[in-house]
mmCIF file of C-alpha atoms and ligand atoms in Angstrom:
data_model
loop_
_atom_site.group_PDB
_atom_site.id
_atom_site.type_symbol
_atom_site.label_atom_id
_atom_site.label_comp_id
_atom_site.label_asym_id
_atom_site.label_seq_id
_atom_site.Cartn_x
_atom_site.Cartn_y
_atom_site.Cartn_z
ATOM 1 C CA MET A 142 9.124 -39.066 0.365
ATOM 2 C CA GLY A 143 12.176 -38.941 -1.946
ATOM 3 C CA ASN A 144 11.387 -35.942 -4.041
ATOM 4 C CA ARG A 145 9.202 -34.104 -1.544
ATOM 5 C CA LEU A 146 10.631 -30.928 -0.076
ATOM 6 C CA ILE A 147 11.091 -31.117 3.707
ATOM 7 C CA ALA A 148 10.609 -27.883 5.646
ATOM 8 C CA ALA A 149 11.845 -27.404 9.219
ATOM 9 C CA ILE A 150 9.402 -25.170 11.092
ATOM 10 C CA GLN A 151 9.548 -24.018 14.727
ATOM 11 C CA LYS A 152 7.328 -26.296 16.788
ATOM 12 C CA SER A 153 6.081 -23.759 19.264
ATOM 13 C CA GLY A 154 7.147 -20.171 19.666
ATOM 14 C CA ARG A 155 7.150 -16.769 18.043
ATOM 15 C CA LEU A 156 7.725 -18.106 14.534
ATOM 16 C CA SER A 157 5.369 -21.090 14.475
ATOM 17 C CA GLU A 158 2.002 -19.618 13.692
ATOM 18 C CA LYS A 159 3.188 -17.076 11.120
ATOM 19 C CA SER A 160 5.366 -19.659 9.360
ATOM 20 C CA LEU A 161 2.423 -22.002 8.875
ATOM 21 C CA GLU A 162 0.110 -19.151 7.978
ATOM 22 C CA MET A 163 2.525 -18.006 5.277
ATOM 23 C CA ILE A 164 2.603 -21.484 3.740
ATOM 24 C CA LYS A 165 -1.196 -21.784 3.965
ATOM 25 C CA SER A 166 -1.580 -18.416 2.233
ATOM 26 C CA CYS A 167 0.295 -19.973 -0.703
ATOM 27 C CA GLY A 168 -2.687 -22.291 -1.160
ATOM 28 C CA ILE A 169 -0.850 -25.261 0.346
ATOM 29 C CA ASP A 170 -3.121 -27.429 2.462
ATOM 30 C CA PHE A 171 -2.041 -29.483 5.456
ATOM 31 C CA TYR A 172 -3.167 -30.447 8.894
ATOM 32 C CA ALA A 173 -0.728 -29.806 11.729
ATOM 33 C CA ASP A 174 -1.669 -31.126 15.157
ATOM 34 C CA SER A 175 0.070 -29.027 17.800
ATOM 35 C CA ARG A 176 1.661 -32.155 19.307
ATOM 36 C CA ALA A 177 2.756 -33.713 16.026
ATOM 37 C CA LEU A 178 6.405 -33.615 15.027
ATOM 38 C CA LYS A 179 5.674 -34.173 11.347
ATOM 39 C CA ALA A 180 3.013 -33.268 8.801
ATOM 40 C CA SER A 181 2.486 -33.557 5.060
ATOM 41 C CA ALA A 182 0.851 -31.169 2.633
ATOM 42 C CA SER A 183 -1.738 -32.502 0.242
ATOM 43 C CA GLY A 184 -1.564 -31.417 -3.396
ATOM 44 C CA PHE A 185 1.947 -30.018 -3.046
ATOM 45 C CA PRO A 186 5.213 -31.965 -2.534
ATOM 46 C CA LEU A 187 5.989 -30.497 0.886
ATOM 47 C CA ASP A 188 6.501 -32.192 4.275
ATOM 48 C CA PHE A 189 7.079 -30.532 7.638
ATOM 49 C CA LEU A 190 9.312 -31.251 10.595
ATOM 50 C CA PHE A 191 8.408 -29.358 13.774
ATOM 51 C CA VAL A 192 11.512 -28.611 15.826
ATOM 52 C CA ARG A 193 13.139 -26.040 18.135
ATOM 53 C CA ASP A 194 14.282 -22.980 16.246
ATOM 54 C CA ASP A 195 17.883 -23.446 17.447
ATOM 55 C CA ASP A 196 18.017 -26.740 15.550
ATOM 56 C CA ILE A 197 16.699 -25.436 12.229
ATOM 57 C CA PRO A 198 19.991 -24.222 10.662
ATOM 58 C CA GLY A 199 21.706 -27.503 11.584
ATOM 59 C CA TYR A 200 18.899 -29.701 10.266
ATOM 60 C CA VAL A 201 18.884 -27.856 6.964
ATOM 61 C CA SER A 202 22.635 -27.975 6.529
ATOM 62 C CA ASP A 203 22.773 -31.685 7.471
ATOM 63 C CA GLY A 204 20.058 -32.532 4.965
ATOM 64 C CA VAL A 205 17.530 -33.676 7.594
ATOM 65 C CA ALA A 206 15.406 -30.891 6.085
ATOM 66 C CA ASP A 207 15.720 -29.058 2.755
ATOM 67 C CA ILE A 208 14.370 -25.668 3.730
ATOM 68 C CA GLY A 209 13.488 -23.939 6.987
ATOM 69 C CA ILE A 210 12.008 -20.801 8.465
ATOM 70 C CA VAL A 211 14.165 -19.272 11.181
ATOM 71 C CA GLY A 212 15.098 -15.914 12.684
ATOM 72 C CA ARG A 213 18.080 -14.337 10.944
ATOM 73 C CA ASN A 214 19.596 -13.913 14.426
ATOM 74 C CA GLU A 215 19.428 -17.655 15.060
ATOM 75 C CA LEU A 216 21.006 -18.395 11.677
ATOM 76 C CA ASP A 217 23.857 -15.908 12.110
ATOM 77 C CA GLU A 218 24.473 -17.052 15.665
ATOM 78 C CA SER A 219 24.718 -20.678 14.521
ATOM 79 C CA GLY A 220 27.570 -19.763 12.183
ATOM 80 C CA ILE A 221 26.114 -22.223 9.666
ATOM 81 C CA GLU A 222 26.116 -21.061 6.070
ATOM 82 C CA LEU A 223 22.846 -21.550 4.274
ATOM 83 C CA GLU A 224 21.234 -19.850 1.371
ATOM 84 C CA ILE A 225 18.748 -17.188 2.470
ATOM 85 C CA VAL A 226 16.138 -17.471 -0.245
ATOM 86 C CA ARG A 227 13.649 -14.910 1.074
ATOM 87 C CA ASP A 228 13.313 -12.456 3.928
ATOM 88 C CA LEU A 229 9.769 -13.118 5.109
ATOM 89 C CA GLY A 230 9.526 -9.902 7.111
ATOM 90 C CA PHE A 231 7.668 -11.222 10.158
ATOM 91 C CA ALA A 232 8.997 -11.734 13.721
ATOM 92 C CA SER A 233 11.144 -8.675 13.228
ATOM 93 C CA CYS A 234 13.227 -7.580 16.180
ATOM 94 C CA ARG A 235 16.510 -5.882 16.923
ATOM 95 C CA LEU A 236 19.541 -6.828 18.972
ATOM 96 C CA SER A 237 20.224 -3.856 21.209
ATOM 97 C CA ILE A 238 22.686 -2.788 23.833
ATOM 98 C CA ALA A 239 20.833 -1.957 27.041
ATOM 99 C CA ALA A 240 22.018 -0.854 30.459
ATOM 100 C CA PRO A 241 20.739 1.005 33.524
ATOM 101 C CA PRO A 242 20.029 4.711 32.812
ATOM 102 C CA ALA A 243 23.079 5.658 34.890
ATOM 103 C CA PHE A 244 25.404 3.873 32.452
ATOM 104 C CA GLU A 245 26.871 6.662 30.322
ATOM 105 C CA TYR A 246 26.694 5.310 26.796
ATOM 106 C CA LYS A 247 28.353 7.174 23.950
ATOM 107 C CA GLY A 248 28.570 4.344 21.462
ATOM 108 C CA LEU A 249 30.112 0.877 21.393
ATOM 109 C CA GLU A 250 33.412 2.334 22.700
ATOM 110 C CA SER A 251 31.686 2.779 26.057
ATOM 111 C CA LEU A 252 31.609 -1.019 26.358
ATOM 112 C CA GLU A 253 35.413 -1.290 26.449
ATOM 113 C CA GLY A 254 36.394 -3.539 29.351
ATOM 114 C CA LYS A 255 32.761 -4.087 30.430
ATOM 115 C CA ARG A 256 30.906 -7.352 31.010
ATOM 116 C CA ILE A 257 28.053 -7.802 28.525
ATOM 117 C CA ALA A 258 25.453 -10.506 29.000
ATOM 118 C CA THR A 259 23.902 -11.986 25.857
ATOM 119 C CA SER A 260 22.473 -15.099 24.247
ATOM 120 C CA TYR A 261 24.064 -14.014 20.959
ATOM 121 C CA PRO A 262 27.812 -14.016 21.664
ATOM 122 C CA ARG A 263 28.844 -14.650 18.060
ATOM 123 C CA ILE A 264 26.829 -11.756 16.612
ATOM 124 C CA LEU A 265 27.880 -9.446 19.446
ATOM 125 C CA GLN A 266 31.541 -10.375 19.100
ATOM 126 C CA SER A 267 31.606 -9.746 15.368
ATOM 127 C CA ILE A 268 30.090 -6.278 15.882
ATOM 128 C CA LEU A 269 32.528 -5.434 18.683
ATOM 129 C CA ASN A 270 35.428 -6.687 16.554
ATOM 130 C CA GLU A 271 34.402 -4.393 13.708
ATOM 131 C CA LYS A 272 34.716 -1.460 16.083
ATOM 132 C CA GLY A 273 37.841 -2.796 17.769
ATOM 133 C CA VAL A 274 36.113 -2.834 21.168
ATOM 134 C CA LYS A 275 37.273 -5.386 23.748
ATOM 135 C CA ALA A 276 34.559 -6.444 26.196
ATOM 136 C CA THR A 277 33.905 -9.583 28.230
ATOM 137 C CA PRO A 278 30.897 -11.563 27.016
ATOM 138 C CA VAL A 279 28.750 -13.243 29.664
ATOM 139 C CA VAL A 280 26.816 -15.954 27.850
ATOM 140 C CA VAL A 281 23.373 -16.823 29.222
ATOM 141 C CA SER A 282 20.613 -18.728 27.456
ATOM 142 C CA GLY A 283 17.671 -16.766 28.800
ATOM 143 C CA SER A 284 16.510 -14.003 31.188
ATOM 144 C CA VAL A 285 19.345 -11.812 29.996
ATOM 145 C CA GLU A 286 17.565 -8.781 31.450
ATOM 146 C CA ILE A 287 18.214 -9.781 35.052
ATOM 147 C CA THR A 288 21.978 -10.180 34.753
ATOM 148 C CA VAL A 289 22.804 -6.537 35.484
ATOM 149 C CA ASP A 290 20.693 -6.489 38.612
ATOM 150 C CA ALA A 291 22.188 -9.835 39.590
ATOM 151 C CA GLY A 292 25.639 -8.261 39.418
ATOM 152 C CA ILE A 293 27.119 -10.493 36.746
ATOM 153 C CA ALA A 294 27.081 -7.978 33.885
ATOM 154 C CA ASP A 295 27.384 -4.213 33.309
ATOM 155 C CA ALA A 296 25.223 -4.143 30.198
ATOM 156 C CA ILE A 297 23.337 -6.566 27.980
ATOM 157 C CA ALA A 298 22.869 -7.233 24.278
ATOM 158 C CA ASP A 299 19.413 -8.720 23.830
ATOM 159 C CA LEU A 300 16.551 -8.979 21.372
ATOM 160 C CA VAL A 301 13.967 -6.234 21.631
ATOM 161 C CA SER A 302 10.672 -5.806 19.883
ATOM 162 C CA THR A 303 8.425 -3.456 21.873
ATOM 163 C CA GLY A 304 10.983 -2.546 24.532
ATOM 164 C CA THR A 305 8.597 -3.400 27.397
ATOM 165 C CA THR A 306 10.785 -6.138 28.858
ATOM 166 C CA LEU A 307 13.763 -3.798 29.109
ATOM 167 C CA LYS A 308 11.705 -1.094 30.803
ATOM 168 C CA MET A 309 10.188 -3.564 33.224
ATOM 169 C CA ASN A 310 13.697 -4.532 34.273
ATOM 170 C CA GLY A 311 14.935 -0.978 34.731
ATOM 171 C CA LEU A 312 17.101 -1.029 31.623
ATOM 172 C CA GLU A 313 17.418 1.578 28.906
ATOM 173 C CA GLU A 314 17.847 0.698 25.245
ATOM 174 C CA LYS A 315 21.096 2.406 24.264
ATOM 175 C CA GLU A 316 21.724 1.317 20.695
ATOM 176 C CA CYS A 317 20.417 -1.116 18.111
ATOM 177 C CA ILE A 318 23.367 -3.063 16.734
ATOM 178 C CA TYR A 319 21.651 -5.639 14.514
ATOM 179 C CA ARG A 320 18.240 -6.276 12.921
ATOM 180 C CA SER A 321 16.498 -9.563 12.362
ATOM 181 C CA SER A 322 13.338 -11.055 10.917
ATOM 182 C CA ALA A 323 12.244 -14.514 9.847
ATOM 183 C CA VAL A 324 14.032 -15.826 6.778
ATOM 184 C CA LEU A 325 13.416 -18.780 4.497
ATOM 185 C CA VAL A 326 16.630 -20.761 4.193
ATOM 186 C CA SER A 327 17.590 -23.586 1.907
ATOM 187 C CA ARG A 328 20.254 -26.226 1.560
ATOM 188 C CA LYS A 329 22.737 -25.257 -1.148
ATOM 189 C CA ASP A 330 22.839 -28.601 -2.975
ATOM 190 C CA LEU A 331 19.128 -29.359 -3.541
ATOM 191 C CA GLU A 332 18.320 -32.153 -5.971
ATOM 192 C CA GLU A 333 16.688 -31.084 -9.248
ATOM 193 C CA GLU A 334 13.160 -32.222 -8.317
ATOM 194 C CA LYS A 335 13.322 -30.443 -4.985
ATOM 195 C CA LYS A 336 14.611 -27.329 -6.713
ATOM 196 C CA ILE A 337 11.537 -27.399 -8.927
ATOM 197 C CA ALA A 338 9.265 -27.703 -5.876
ATOM 198 C CA LEU A 339 11.064 -24.833 -4.147
ATOM 199 C CA ARG A 340 10.779 -22.654 -7.240
ATOM 200 C CA SER A 341 7.065 -23.284 -7.350
ATOM 201 C CA LEU A 342 6.734 -22.486 -3.628
ATOM 202 C CA LEU A 343 8.674 -19.235 -4.113
ATOM 203 C CA GLU A 344 6.497 -18.204 -7.030
ATOM 204 C CA ARG A 345 3.463 -18.454 -4.792
ATOM 205 C CA LEU A 346 5.201 -16.830 -1.867
ATOM 206 C CA ASP A 347 6.278 -13.852 -3.951
ATOM 207 C CA ALA A 348 2.717 -13.316 -5.138
ATOM 208 C CA VAL A 349 1.499 -13.347 -1.539
ATOM 209 C CA MET A 350 4.258 -11.062 -0.253
ATOM 210 C CA LEU A 351 3.832 -8.587 -3.096
ATOM 211 C CA ALA A 352 0.097 -8.423 -2.453
ATOM 212 C CA ARG A 353 0.680 -7.756 1.253
ATOM 213 C CA HIS A 354 2.290 -4.431 0.438
ATOM 214 C CA LYS A 355 -0.463 -3.255 -1.850
ATOM 215 C CA LYS A 356 -4.038 -2.097 -1.559
ATOM 216 C CA TYR A 357 -6.575 -2.192 -4.329
ATOM 217 C CA ILE A 358 -8.555 0.998 -4.828
ATOM 218 C CA LEU A 359 -11.636 1.681 -6.862
ATOM 219 C CA PHE A 360 -13.266 5.092 -7.260
ATOM 220 C CA ASN A 361 -15.412 7.290 -9.462
ATOM 221 C CA LEU A 362 -13.796 10.277 -11.124
ATOM 222 C CA PRO A 363 -14.753 13.126 -13.446
ATOM 223 C CA LYS A 364 -13.514 11.922 -16.856
ATOM 224 C CA ASP A 365 -11.254 14.919 -17.489
ATOM 225 C CA ARG A 366 -9.169 14.225 -14.365
ATOM 226 C CA LEU A 367 -8.019 10.776 -15.477
ATOM 227 C CA GLU A 368 -4.547 11.790 -16.573
ATOM 228 C CA LYS A 369 -3.840 13.551 -13.296
ATOM 229 C CA ALA A 370 -5.237 10.612 -11.294
ATOM 230 C CA ALA A 371 -3.005 8.155 -13.195
ATOM 231 C CA GLU A 372 -0.004 10.305 -12.255
ATOM 232 C CA VAL A 373 -1.020 10.266 -8.598
ATOM 233 C CA ILE A 374 -1.494 6.497 -8.557
ATOM 234 C CA GLY A 375 1.774 5.729 -10.402
ATOM 235 C CA GLY A 376 3.020 2.170 -9.979
ATOM 236 C CA MET A 377 1.371 -0.399 -12.251
ATOM 237 C CA LYS A 378 1.317 0.088 -16.019
ATOM 238 C CA SER A 379 -2.011 1.882 -16.123
ATOM 239 C CA PRO A 380 -5.235 1.891 -14.138
ATOM 240 C CA THR A 381 -8.325 0.058 -15.370
ATOM 241 C CA VAL A 382 -10.997 2.504 -16.532
ATOM 242 C CA THR A 383 -14.702 1.715 -16.957
ATOM 243 C CA PRO A 384 -17.313 4.135 -18.313
ATOM 244 C CA LEU A 385 -20.233 5.066 -16.067
ATOM 245 C CA MET A 386 -23.848 5.805 -16.993
ATOM 246 C CA ASP A 387 -23.184 9.467 -16.291
ATOM 247 C CA GLU A 388 -21.111 10.485 -19.329
ATOM 248 C CA GLY A 389 -18.839 12.905 -17.521
ATOM 249 C CA TRP A 390 -17.692 10.224 -15.068
ATOM 250 C CA ILE A 391 -15.576 7.080 -15.105
ATOM 251 C CA SER A 392 -14.757 4.333 -12.630
ATOM 252 C CA VAL A 393 -11.040 3.733 -12.046
ATOM 253 C CA GLN A 394 -9.296 0.790 -10.356
ATOM 254 C CA SER A 395 -5.662 0.126 -9.541
ATOM 255 C CA ALA A 396 -3.230 -1.341 -7.025
ATOM 256 C CA VAL A 397 -1.385 1.150 -4.831
ATOM 257 C CA ASP A 398 1.662 0.722 -2.582
ATOM 258 C CA GLU A 399 0.503 0.550 1.019
ATOM 259 C CA GLY A 400 3.200 2.997 2.133
ATOM 260 C CA ARG A 401 1.902 5.657 -0.257
ATOM 261 C CA PHE A 402 -1.719 4.873 0.311
ATOM 262 C CA TRP A 403 -2.811 7.803 2.474
ATOM 263 C CA SER A 404 -1.136 10.457 0.345
ATOM 264 C CA VAL A 405 -2.689 8.924 -2.800
ATOM 265 C CA PHE A 406 -6.074 8.865 -1.061
ATOM 266 C CA LYS A 407 -5.805 12.551 -0.173
ATOM 267 C CA GLU A 408 -4.708 13.617 -3.637
ATOM 268 C CA LEU A 409 -7.448 11.609 -5.344
ATOM 269 C CA LYS A 410 -10.050 13.250 -3.144
ATOM 270 C CA ALA A 411 -8.612 16.639 -4.020
ATOM 271 C CA LEU A 412 -8.984 15.695 -7.710
ATOM 272 C CA GLY A 413 -12.687 15.087 -7.144
ATOM 273 C CA ALA A 414 -12.697 11.285 -6.724
ATOM 274 C CA GLU A 415 -15.853 9.943 -5.076
ATOM 275 C CA GLY A 416 -16.942 6.650 -3.542
ATOM 276 C CA ILE A 417 -13.383 5.477 -2.959
ATOM 277 C CA LEU A 418 -13.324 1.766 -2.101
ATOM 278 C CA VAL A 419 -10.176 0.166 -0.654
ATOM 279 C CA MET A 420 -9.557 -3.579 -0.631
ATOM 280 C CA ASN A 421 -6.862 -5.990 0.500
ATOM 281 C CA ILE A 422 -5.230 -8.016 -2.241
ATOM 282 C CA GLU A 423 -4.763 -11.700 -1.600
ATOM 283 C CA LYS A 424 -2.216 -12.512 -4.297
ATOM 284 C CA MET A 425 -0.733 -10.695 -7.273
ATOM 285 C CA THR A 426 2.072 -10.716 -9.834
ATOM 286 C CA GLU A 427 4.025 -7.708 -11.029
HETATM 287 O O1 PRT B 54 11.617 -23.180 21.918
HETATM 288 P P1 PRT B 54 12.416 -22.560 20.821
HETATM 289 O O2 PRT B 54 13.911 -22.714 21.021
HETATM 290 O O3 PRT B 54 11.966 -23.032 19.479
HETATM 291 O O4 PRT B 54 12.067 -21.004 20.823
HETATM 292 P P2 PRT B 54 12.844 -19.777 21.496
HETATM 293 O O5 PRT B 54 12.301 -19.582 22.838
HETATM 294 O O6 PRT B 54 14.310 -19.922 21.333
HETATM 295 O O7 PRT B 54 12.447 -18.604 20.506
HETATM 296 P P3 PRT B 54 11.164 -17.657 20.459
HETATM 297 O O8 PRT B 54 9.982 -18.412 19.967
HETATM 298 O O9 PRT B 54 11.028 -16.859 21.711
HETATM 299 O O10 PRT B 54 11.673 -16.642 19.327
HETATM 300 C C1 PRT B 54 11.900 -17.079 18.034
HETATM 301 C C2 PRT B 54 12.451 -15.924 17.204
HETATM 302 O O11 PRT B 54 11.526 -14.831 17.221
HETATM 303 C C3 PRT B 54 13.720 -15.285 17.707
HETATM 304 O O12 PRT B 54 14.880 -16.022 17.372
HETATM 305 C C4 PRT B 54 13.700 -13.941 16.998
HETATM 306 O O13 PRT B 54 14.161 -14.089 15.671
HETATM 307 C C5 PRT B 54 12.207 -13.618 16.928
HETATM 308 N N1 PRT B 54 11.762 -12.578 17.886
HETATM 309 C C6 PRT B 54 11.025 -11.477 17.556
HETATM 310 C C7 PRT B 54 11.994 -12.497 19.211
HETATM 311 C C8 PRT B 54 11.381 -11.325 19.677
HETATM 312 N N2 PRT B 54 10.785 -10.723 18.615
HETATM 313 C C9 PRT B 54 11.451 -10.997 21.077
HETATM 314 N N3 PRT B 54 10.920 -9.962 21.482
HETATM 315 N N4 PRT B 54 12.632 -13.319 20.074
HETATM 316 C C10 PRT B 54 12.678 -13.014 21.364
HETATM 317 N N5 PRT B 54 12.124 -11.888 21.915
HETATM 318 C C11 PRT B 54 12.249 -11.726 23.403
HETATM 319 C C12 PRT B 54 13.530 -11.047 23.848
HETATM 320 O O14 PRT B 54 14.560 -11.990 23.996
HETATM 321 C C13 PRT B 54 13.126 -10.424 25.177
HETATM 322 O O15 PRT B 54 13.202 -11.370 26.206
HETATM 323 O O16 PRT B 54 11.201 -10.948 23.927
HETATM 324 C C14 PRT B 54 11.685 -10.092 24.940
HETATM 325 C C15 PRT B 54 11.597 -8.654 24.511
HETATM 326 O O17 PRT B 54 10.362 -8.350 23.980
HETATM 327 P P4 PRT B 54 9.760 -6.876 24.136
HETATM 328 O O18 PRT B 54 8.560 -6.850 23.245
HETATM 329 O O19 PRT B 54 9.413 -6.683 25.568
HETATM 330 O O20 PRT B 54 10.819 -5.893 23.669
HETATM 331 ZN ZN1 ZN B 55 15.321 -21.355 20.578
#
């Protein structure tokens, strides 16, 4: 063990699968039985502890684990200070104020003197404090959505992703007050060898995350449109150009930001591009 990095991962829940998938996509091999509480990677100095997400910040700060993957909400709620080394982007959700449609909501001020049920009292309180609003928190550990109907709260502050749960319980999302997604956290005082392992993990992770936001495109283009096409594509230094048998034509390939993809696609077509092929990129460096 000694110099192997120990990662605390949620045993079973919304973060589990994606956390492991992210590590696997870095080319790190391991076998994790769903009932096992521990696992070890082969060919990379990384071990896993499978635990409840609530325990992850504490385990990392106590040194039981060196790194962990946890929701930003869970970390902030714990009040434990850890280094957030990467925002992994998955399991994104928002903490929102919700109430029955009849509740007239004009902003956080409308919560003055009201009872608000939540599982995230610390985050809620800090947001209310910022606005100088005094409300009574009602702390529950689950099924927050039923508290209004049950008569113990006037409004709730709960995590939302699709909004279906709120609707099903007759509640209206009034305002998003906080955003969260899964983050990779680390102990602040890692030993040198573990730091080296973490750096190597991050290098791989960055290549995977960068690739996720890009598409690779390949197309044929009349030679004289190359300059214009390069402008449209933008991004990387310059596209790769290969001559074709037909002298007036070339084949062009480049990575394109996913967010800009459809507008690039349209403009390339307008420039006369043909046979456009689009591919996912597995890993890349800038
Ligand atoms: O057993 P363990 O303690 O490990 O897991 P858990 O039950 O505490 O957590 P889990 O697995 O439910 O969630 C882990 C993390 O996923 C959370 O801390 C968030 O960071 C993130 N996440 C993302 C969510 C949601 N989306 C989410 N929608 N966590 C909870 N929800 C719940 C929400 O509380 C509400 O009940 O889903 C419901 C709303 O969903 P929609 O889609 O109907 O809006
Ligand atoms: Zn939990």
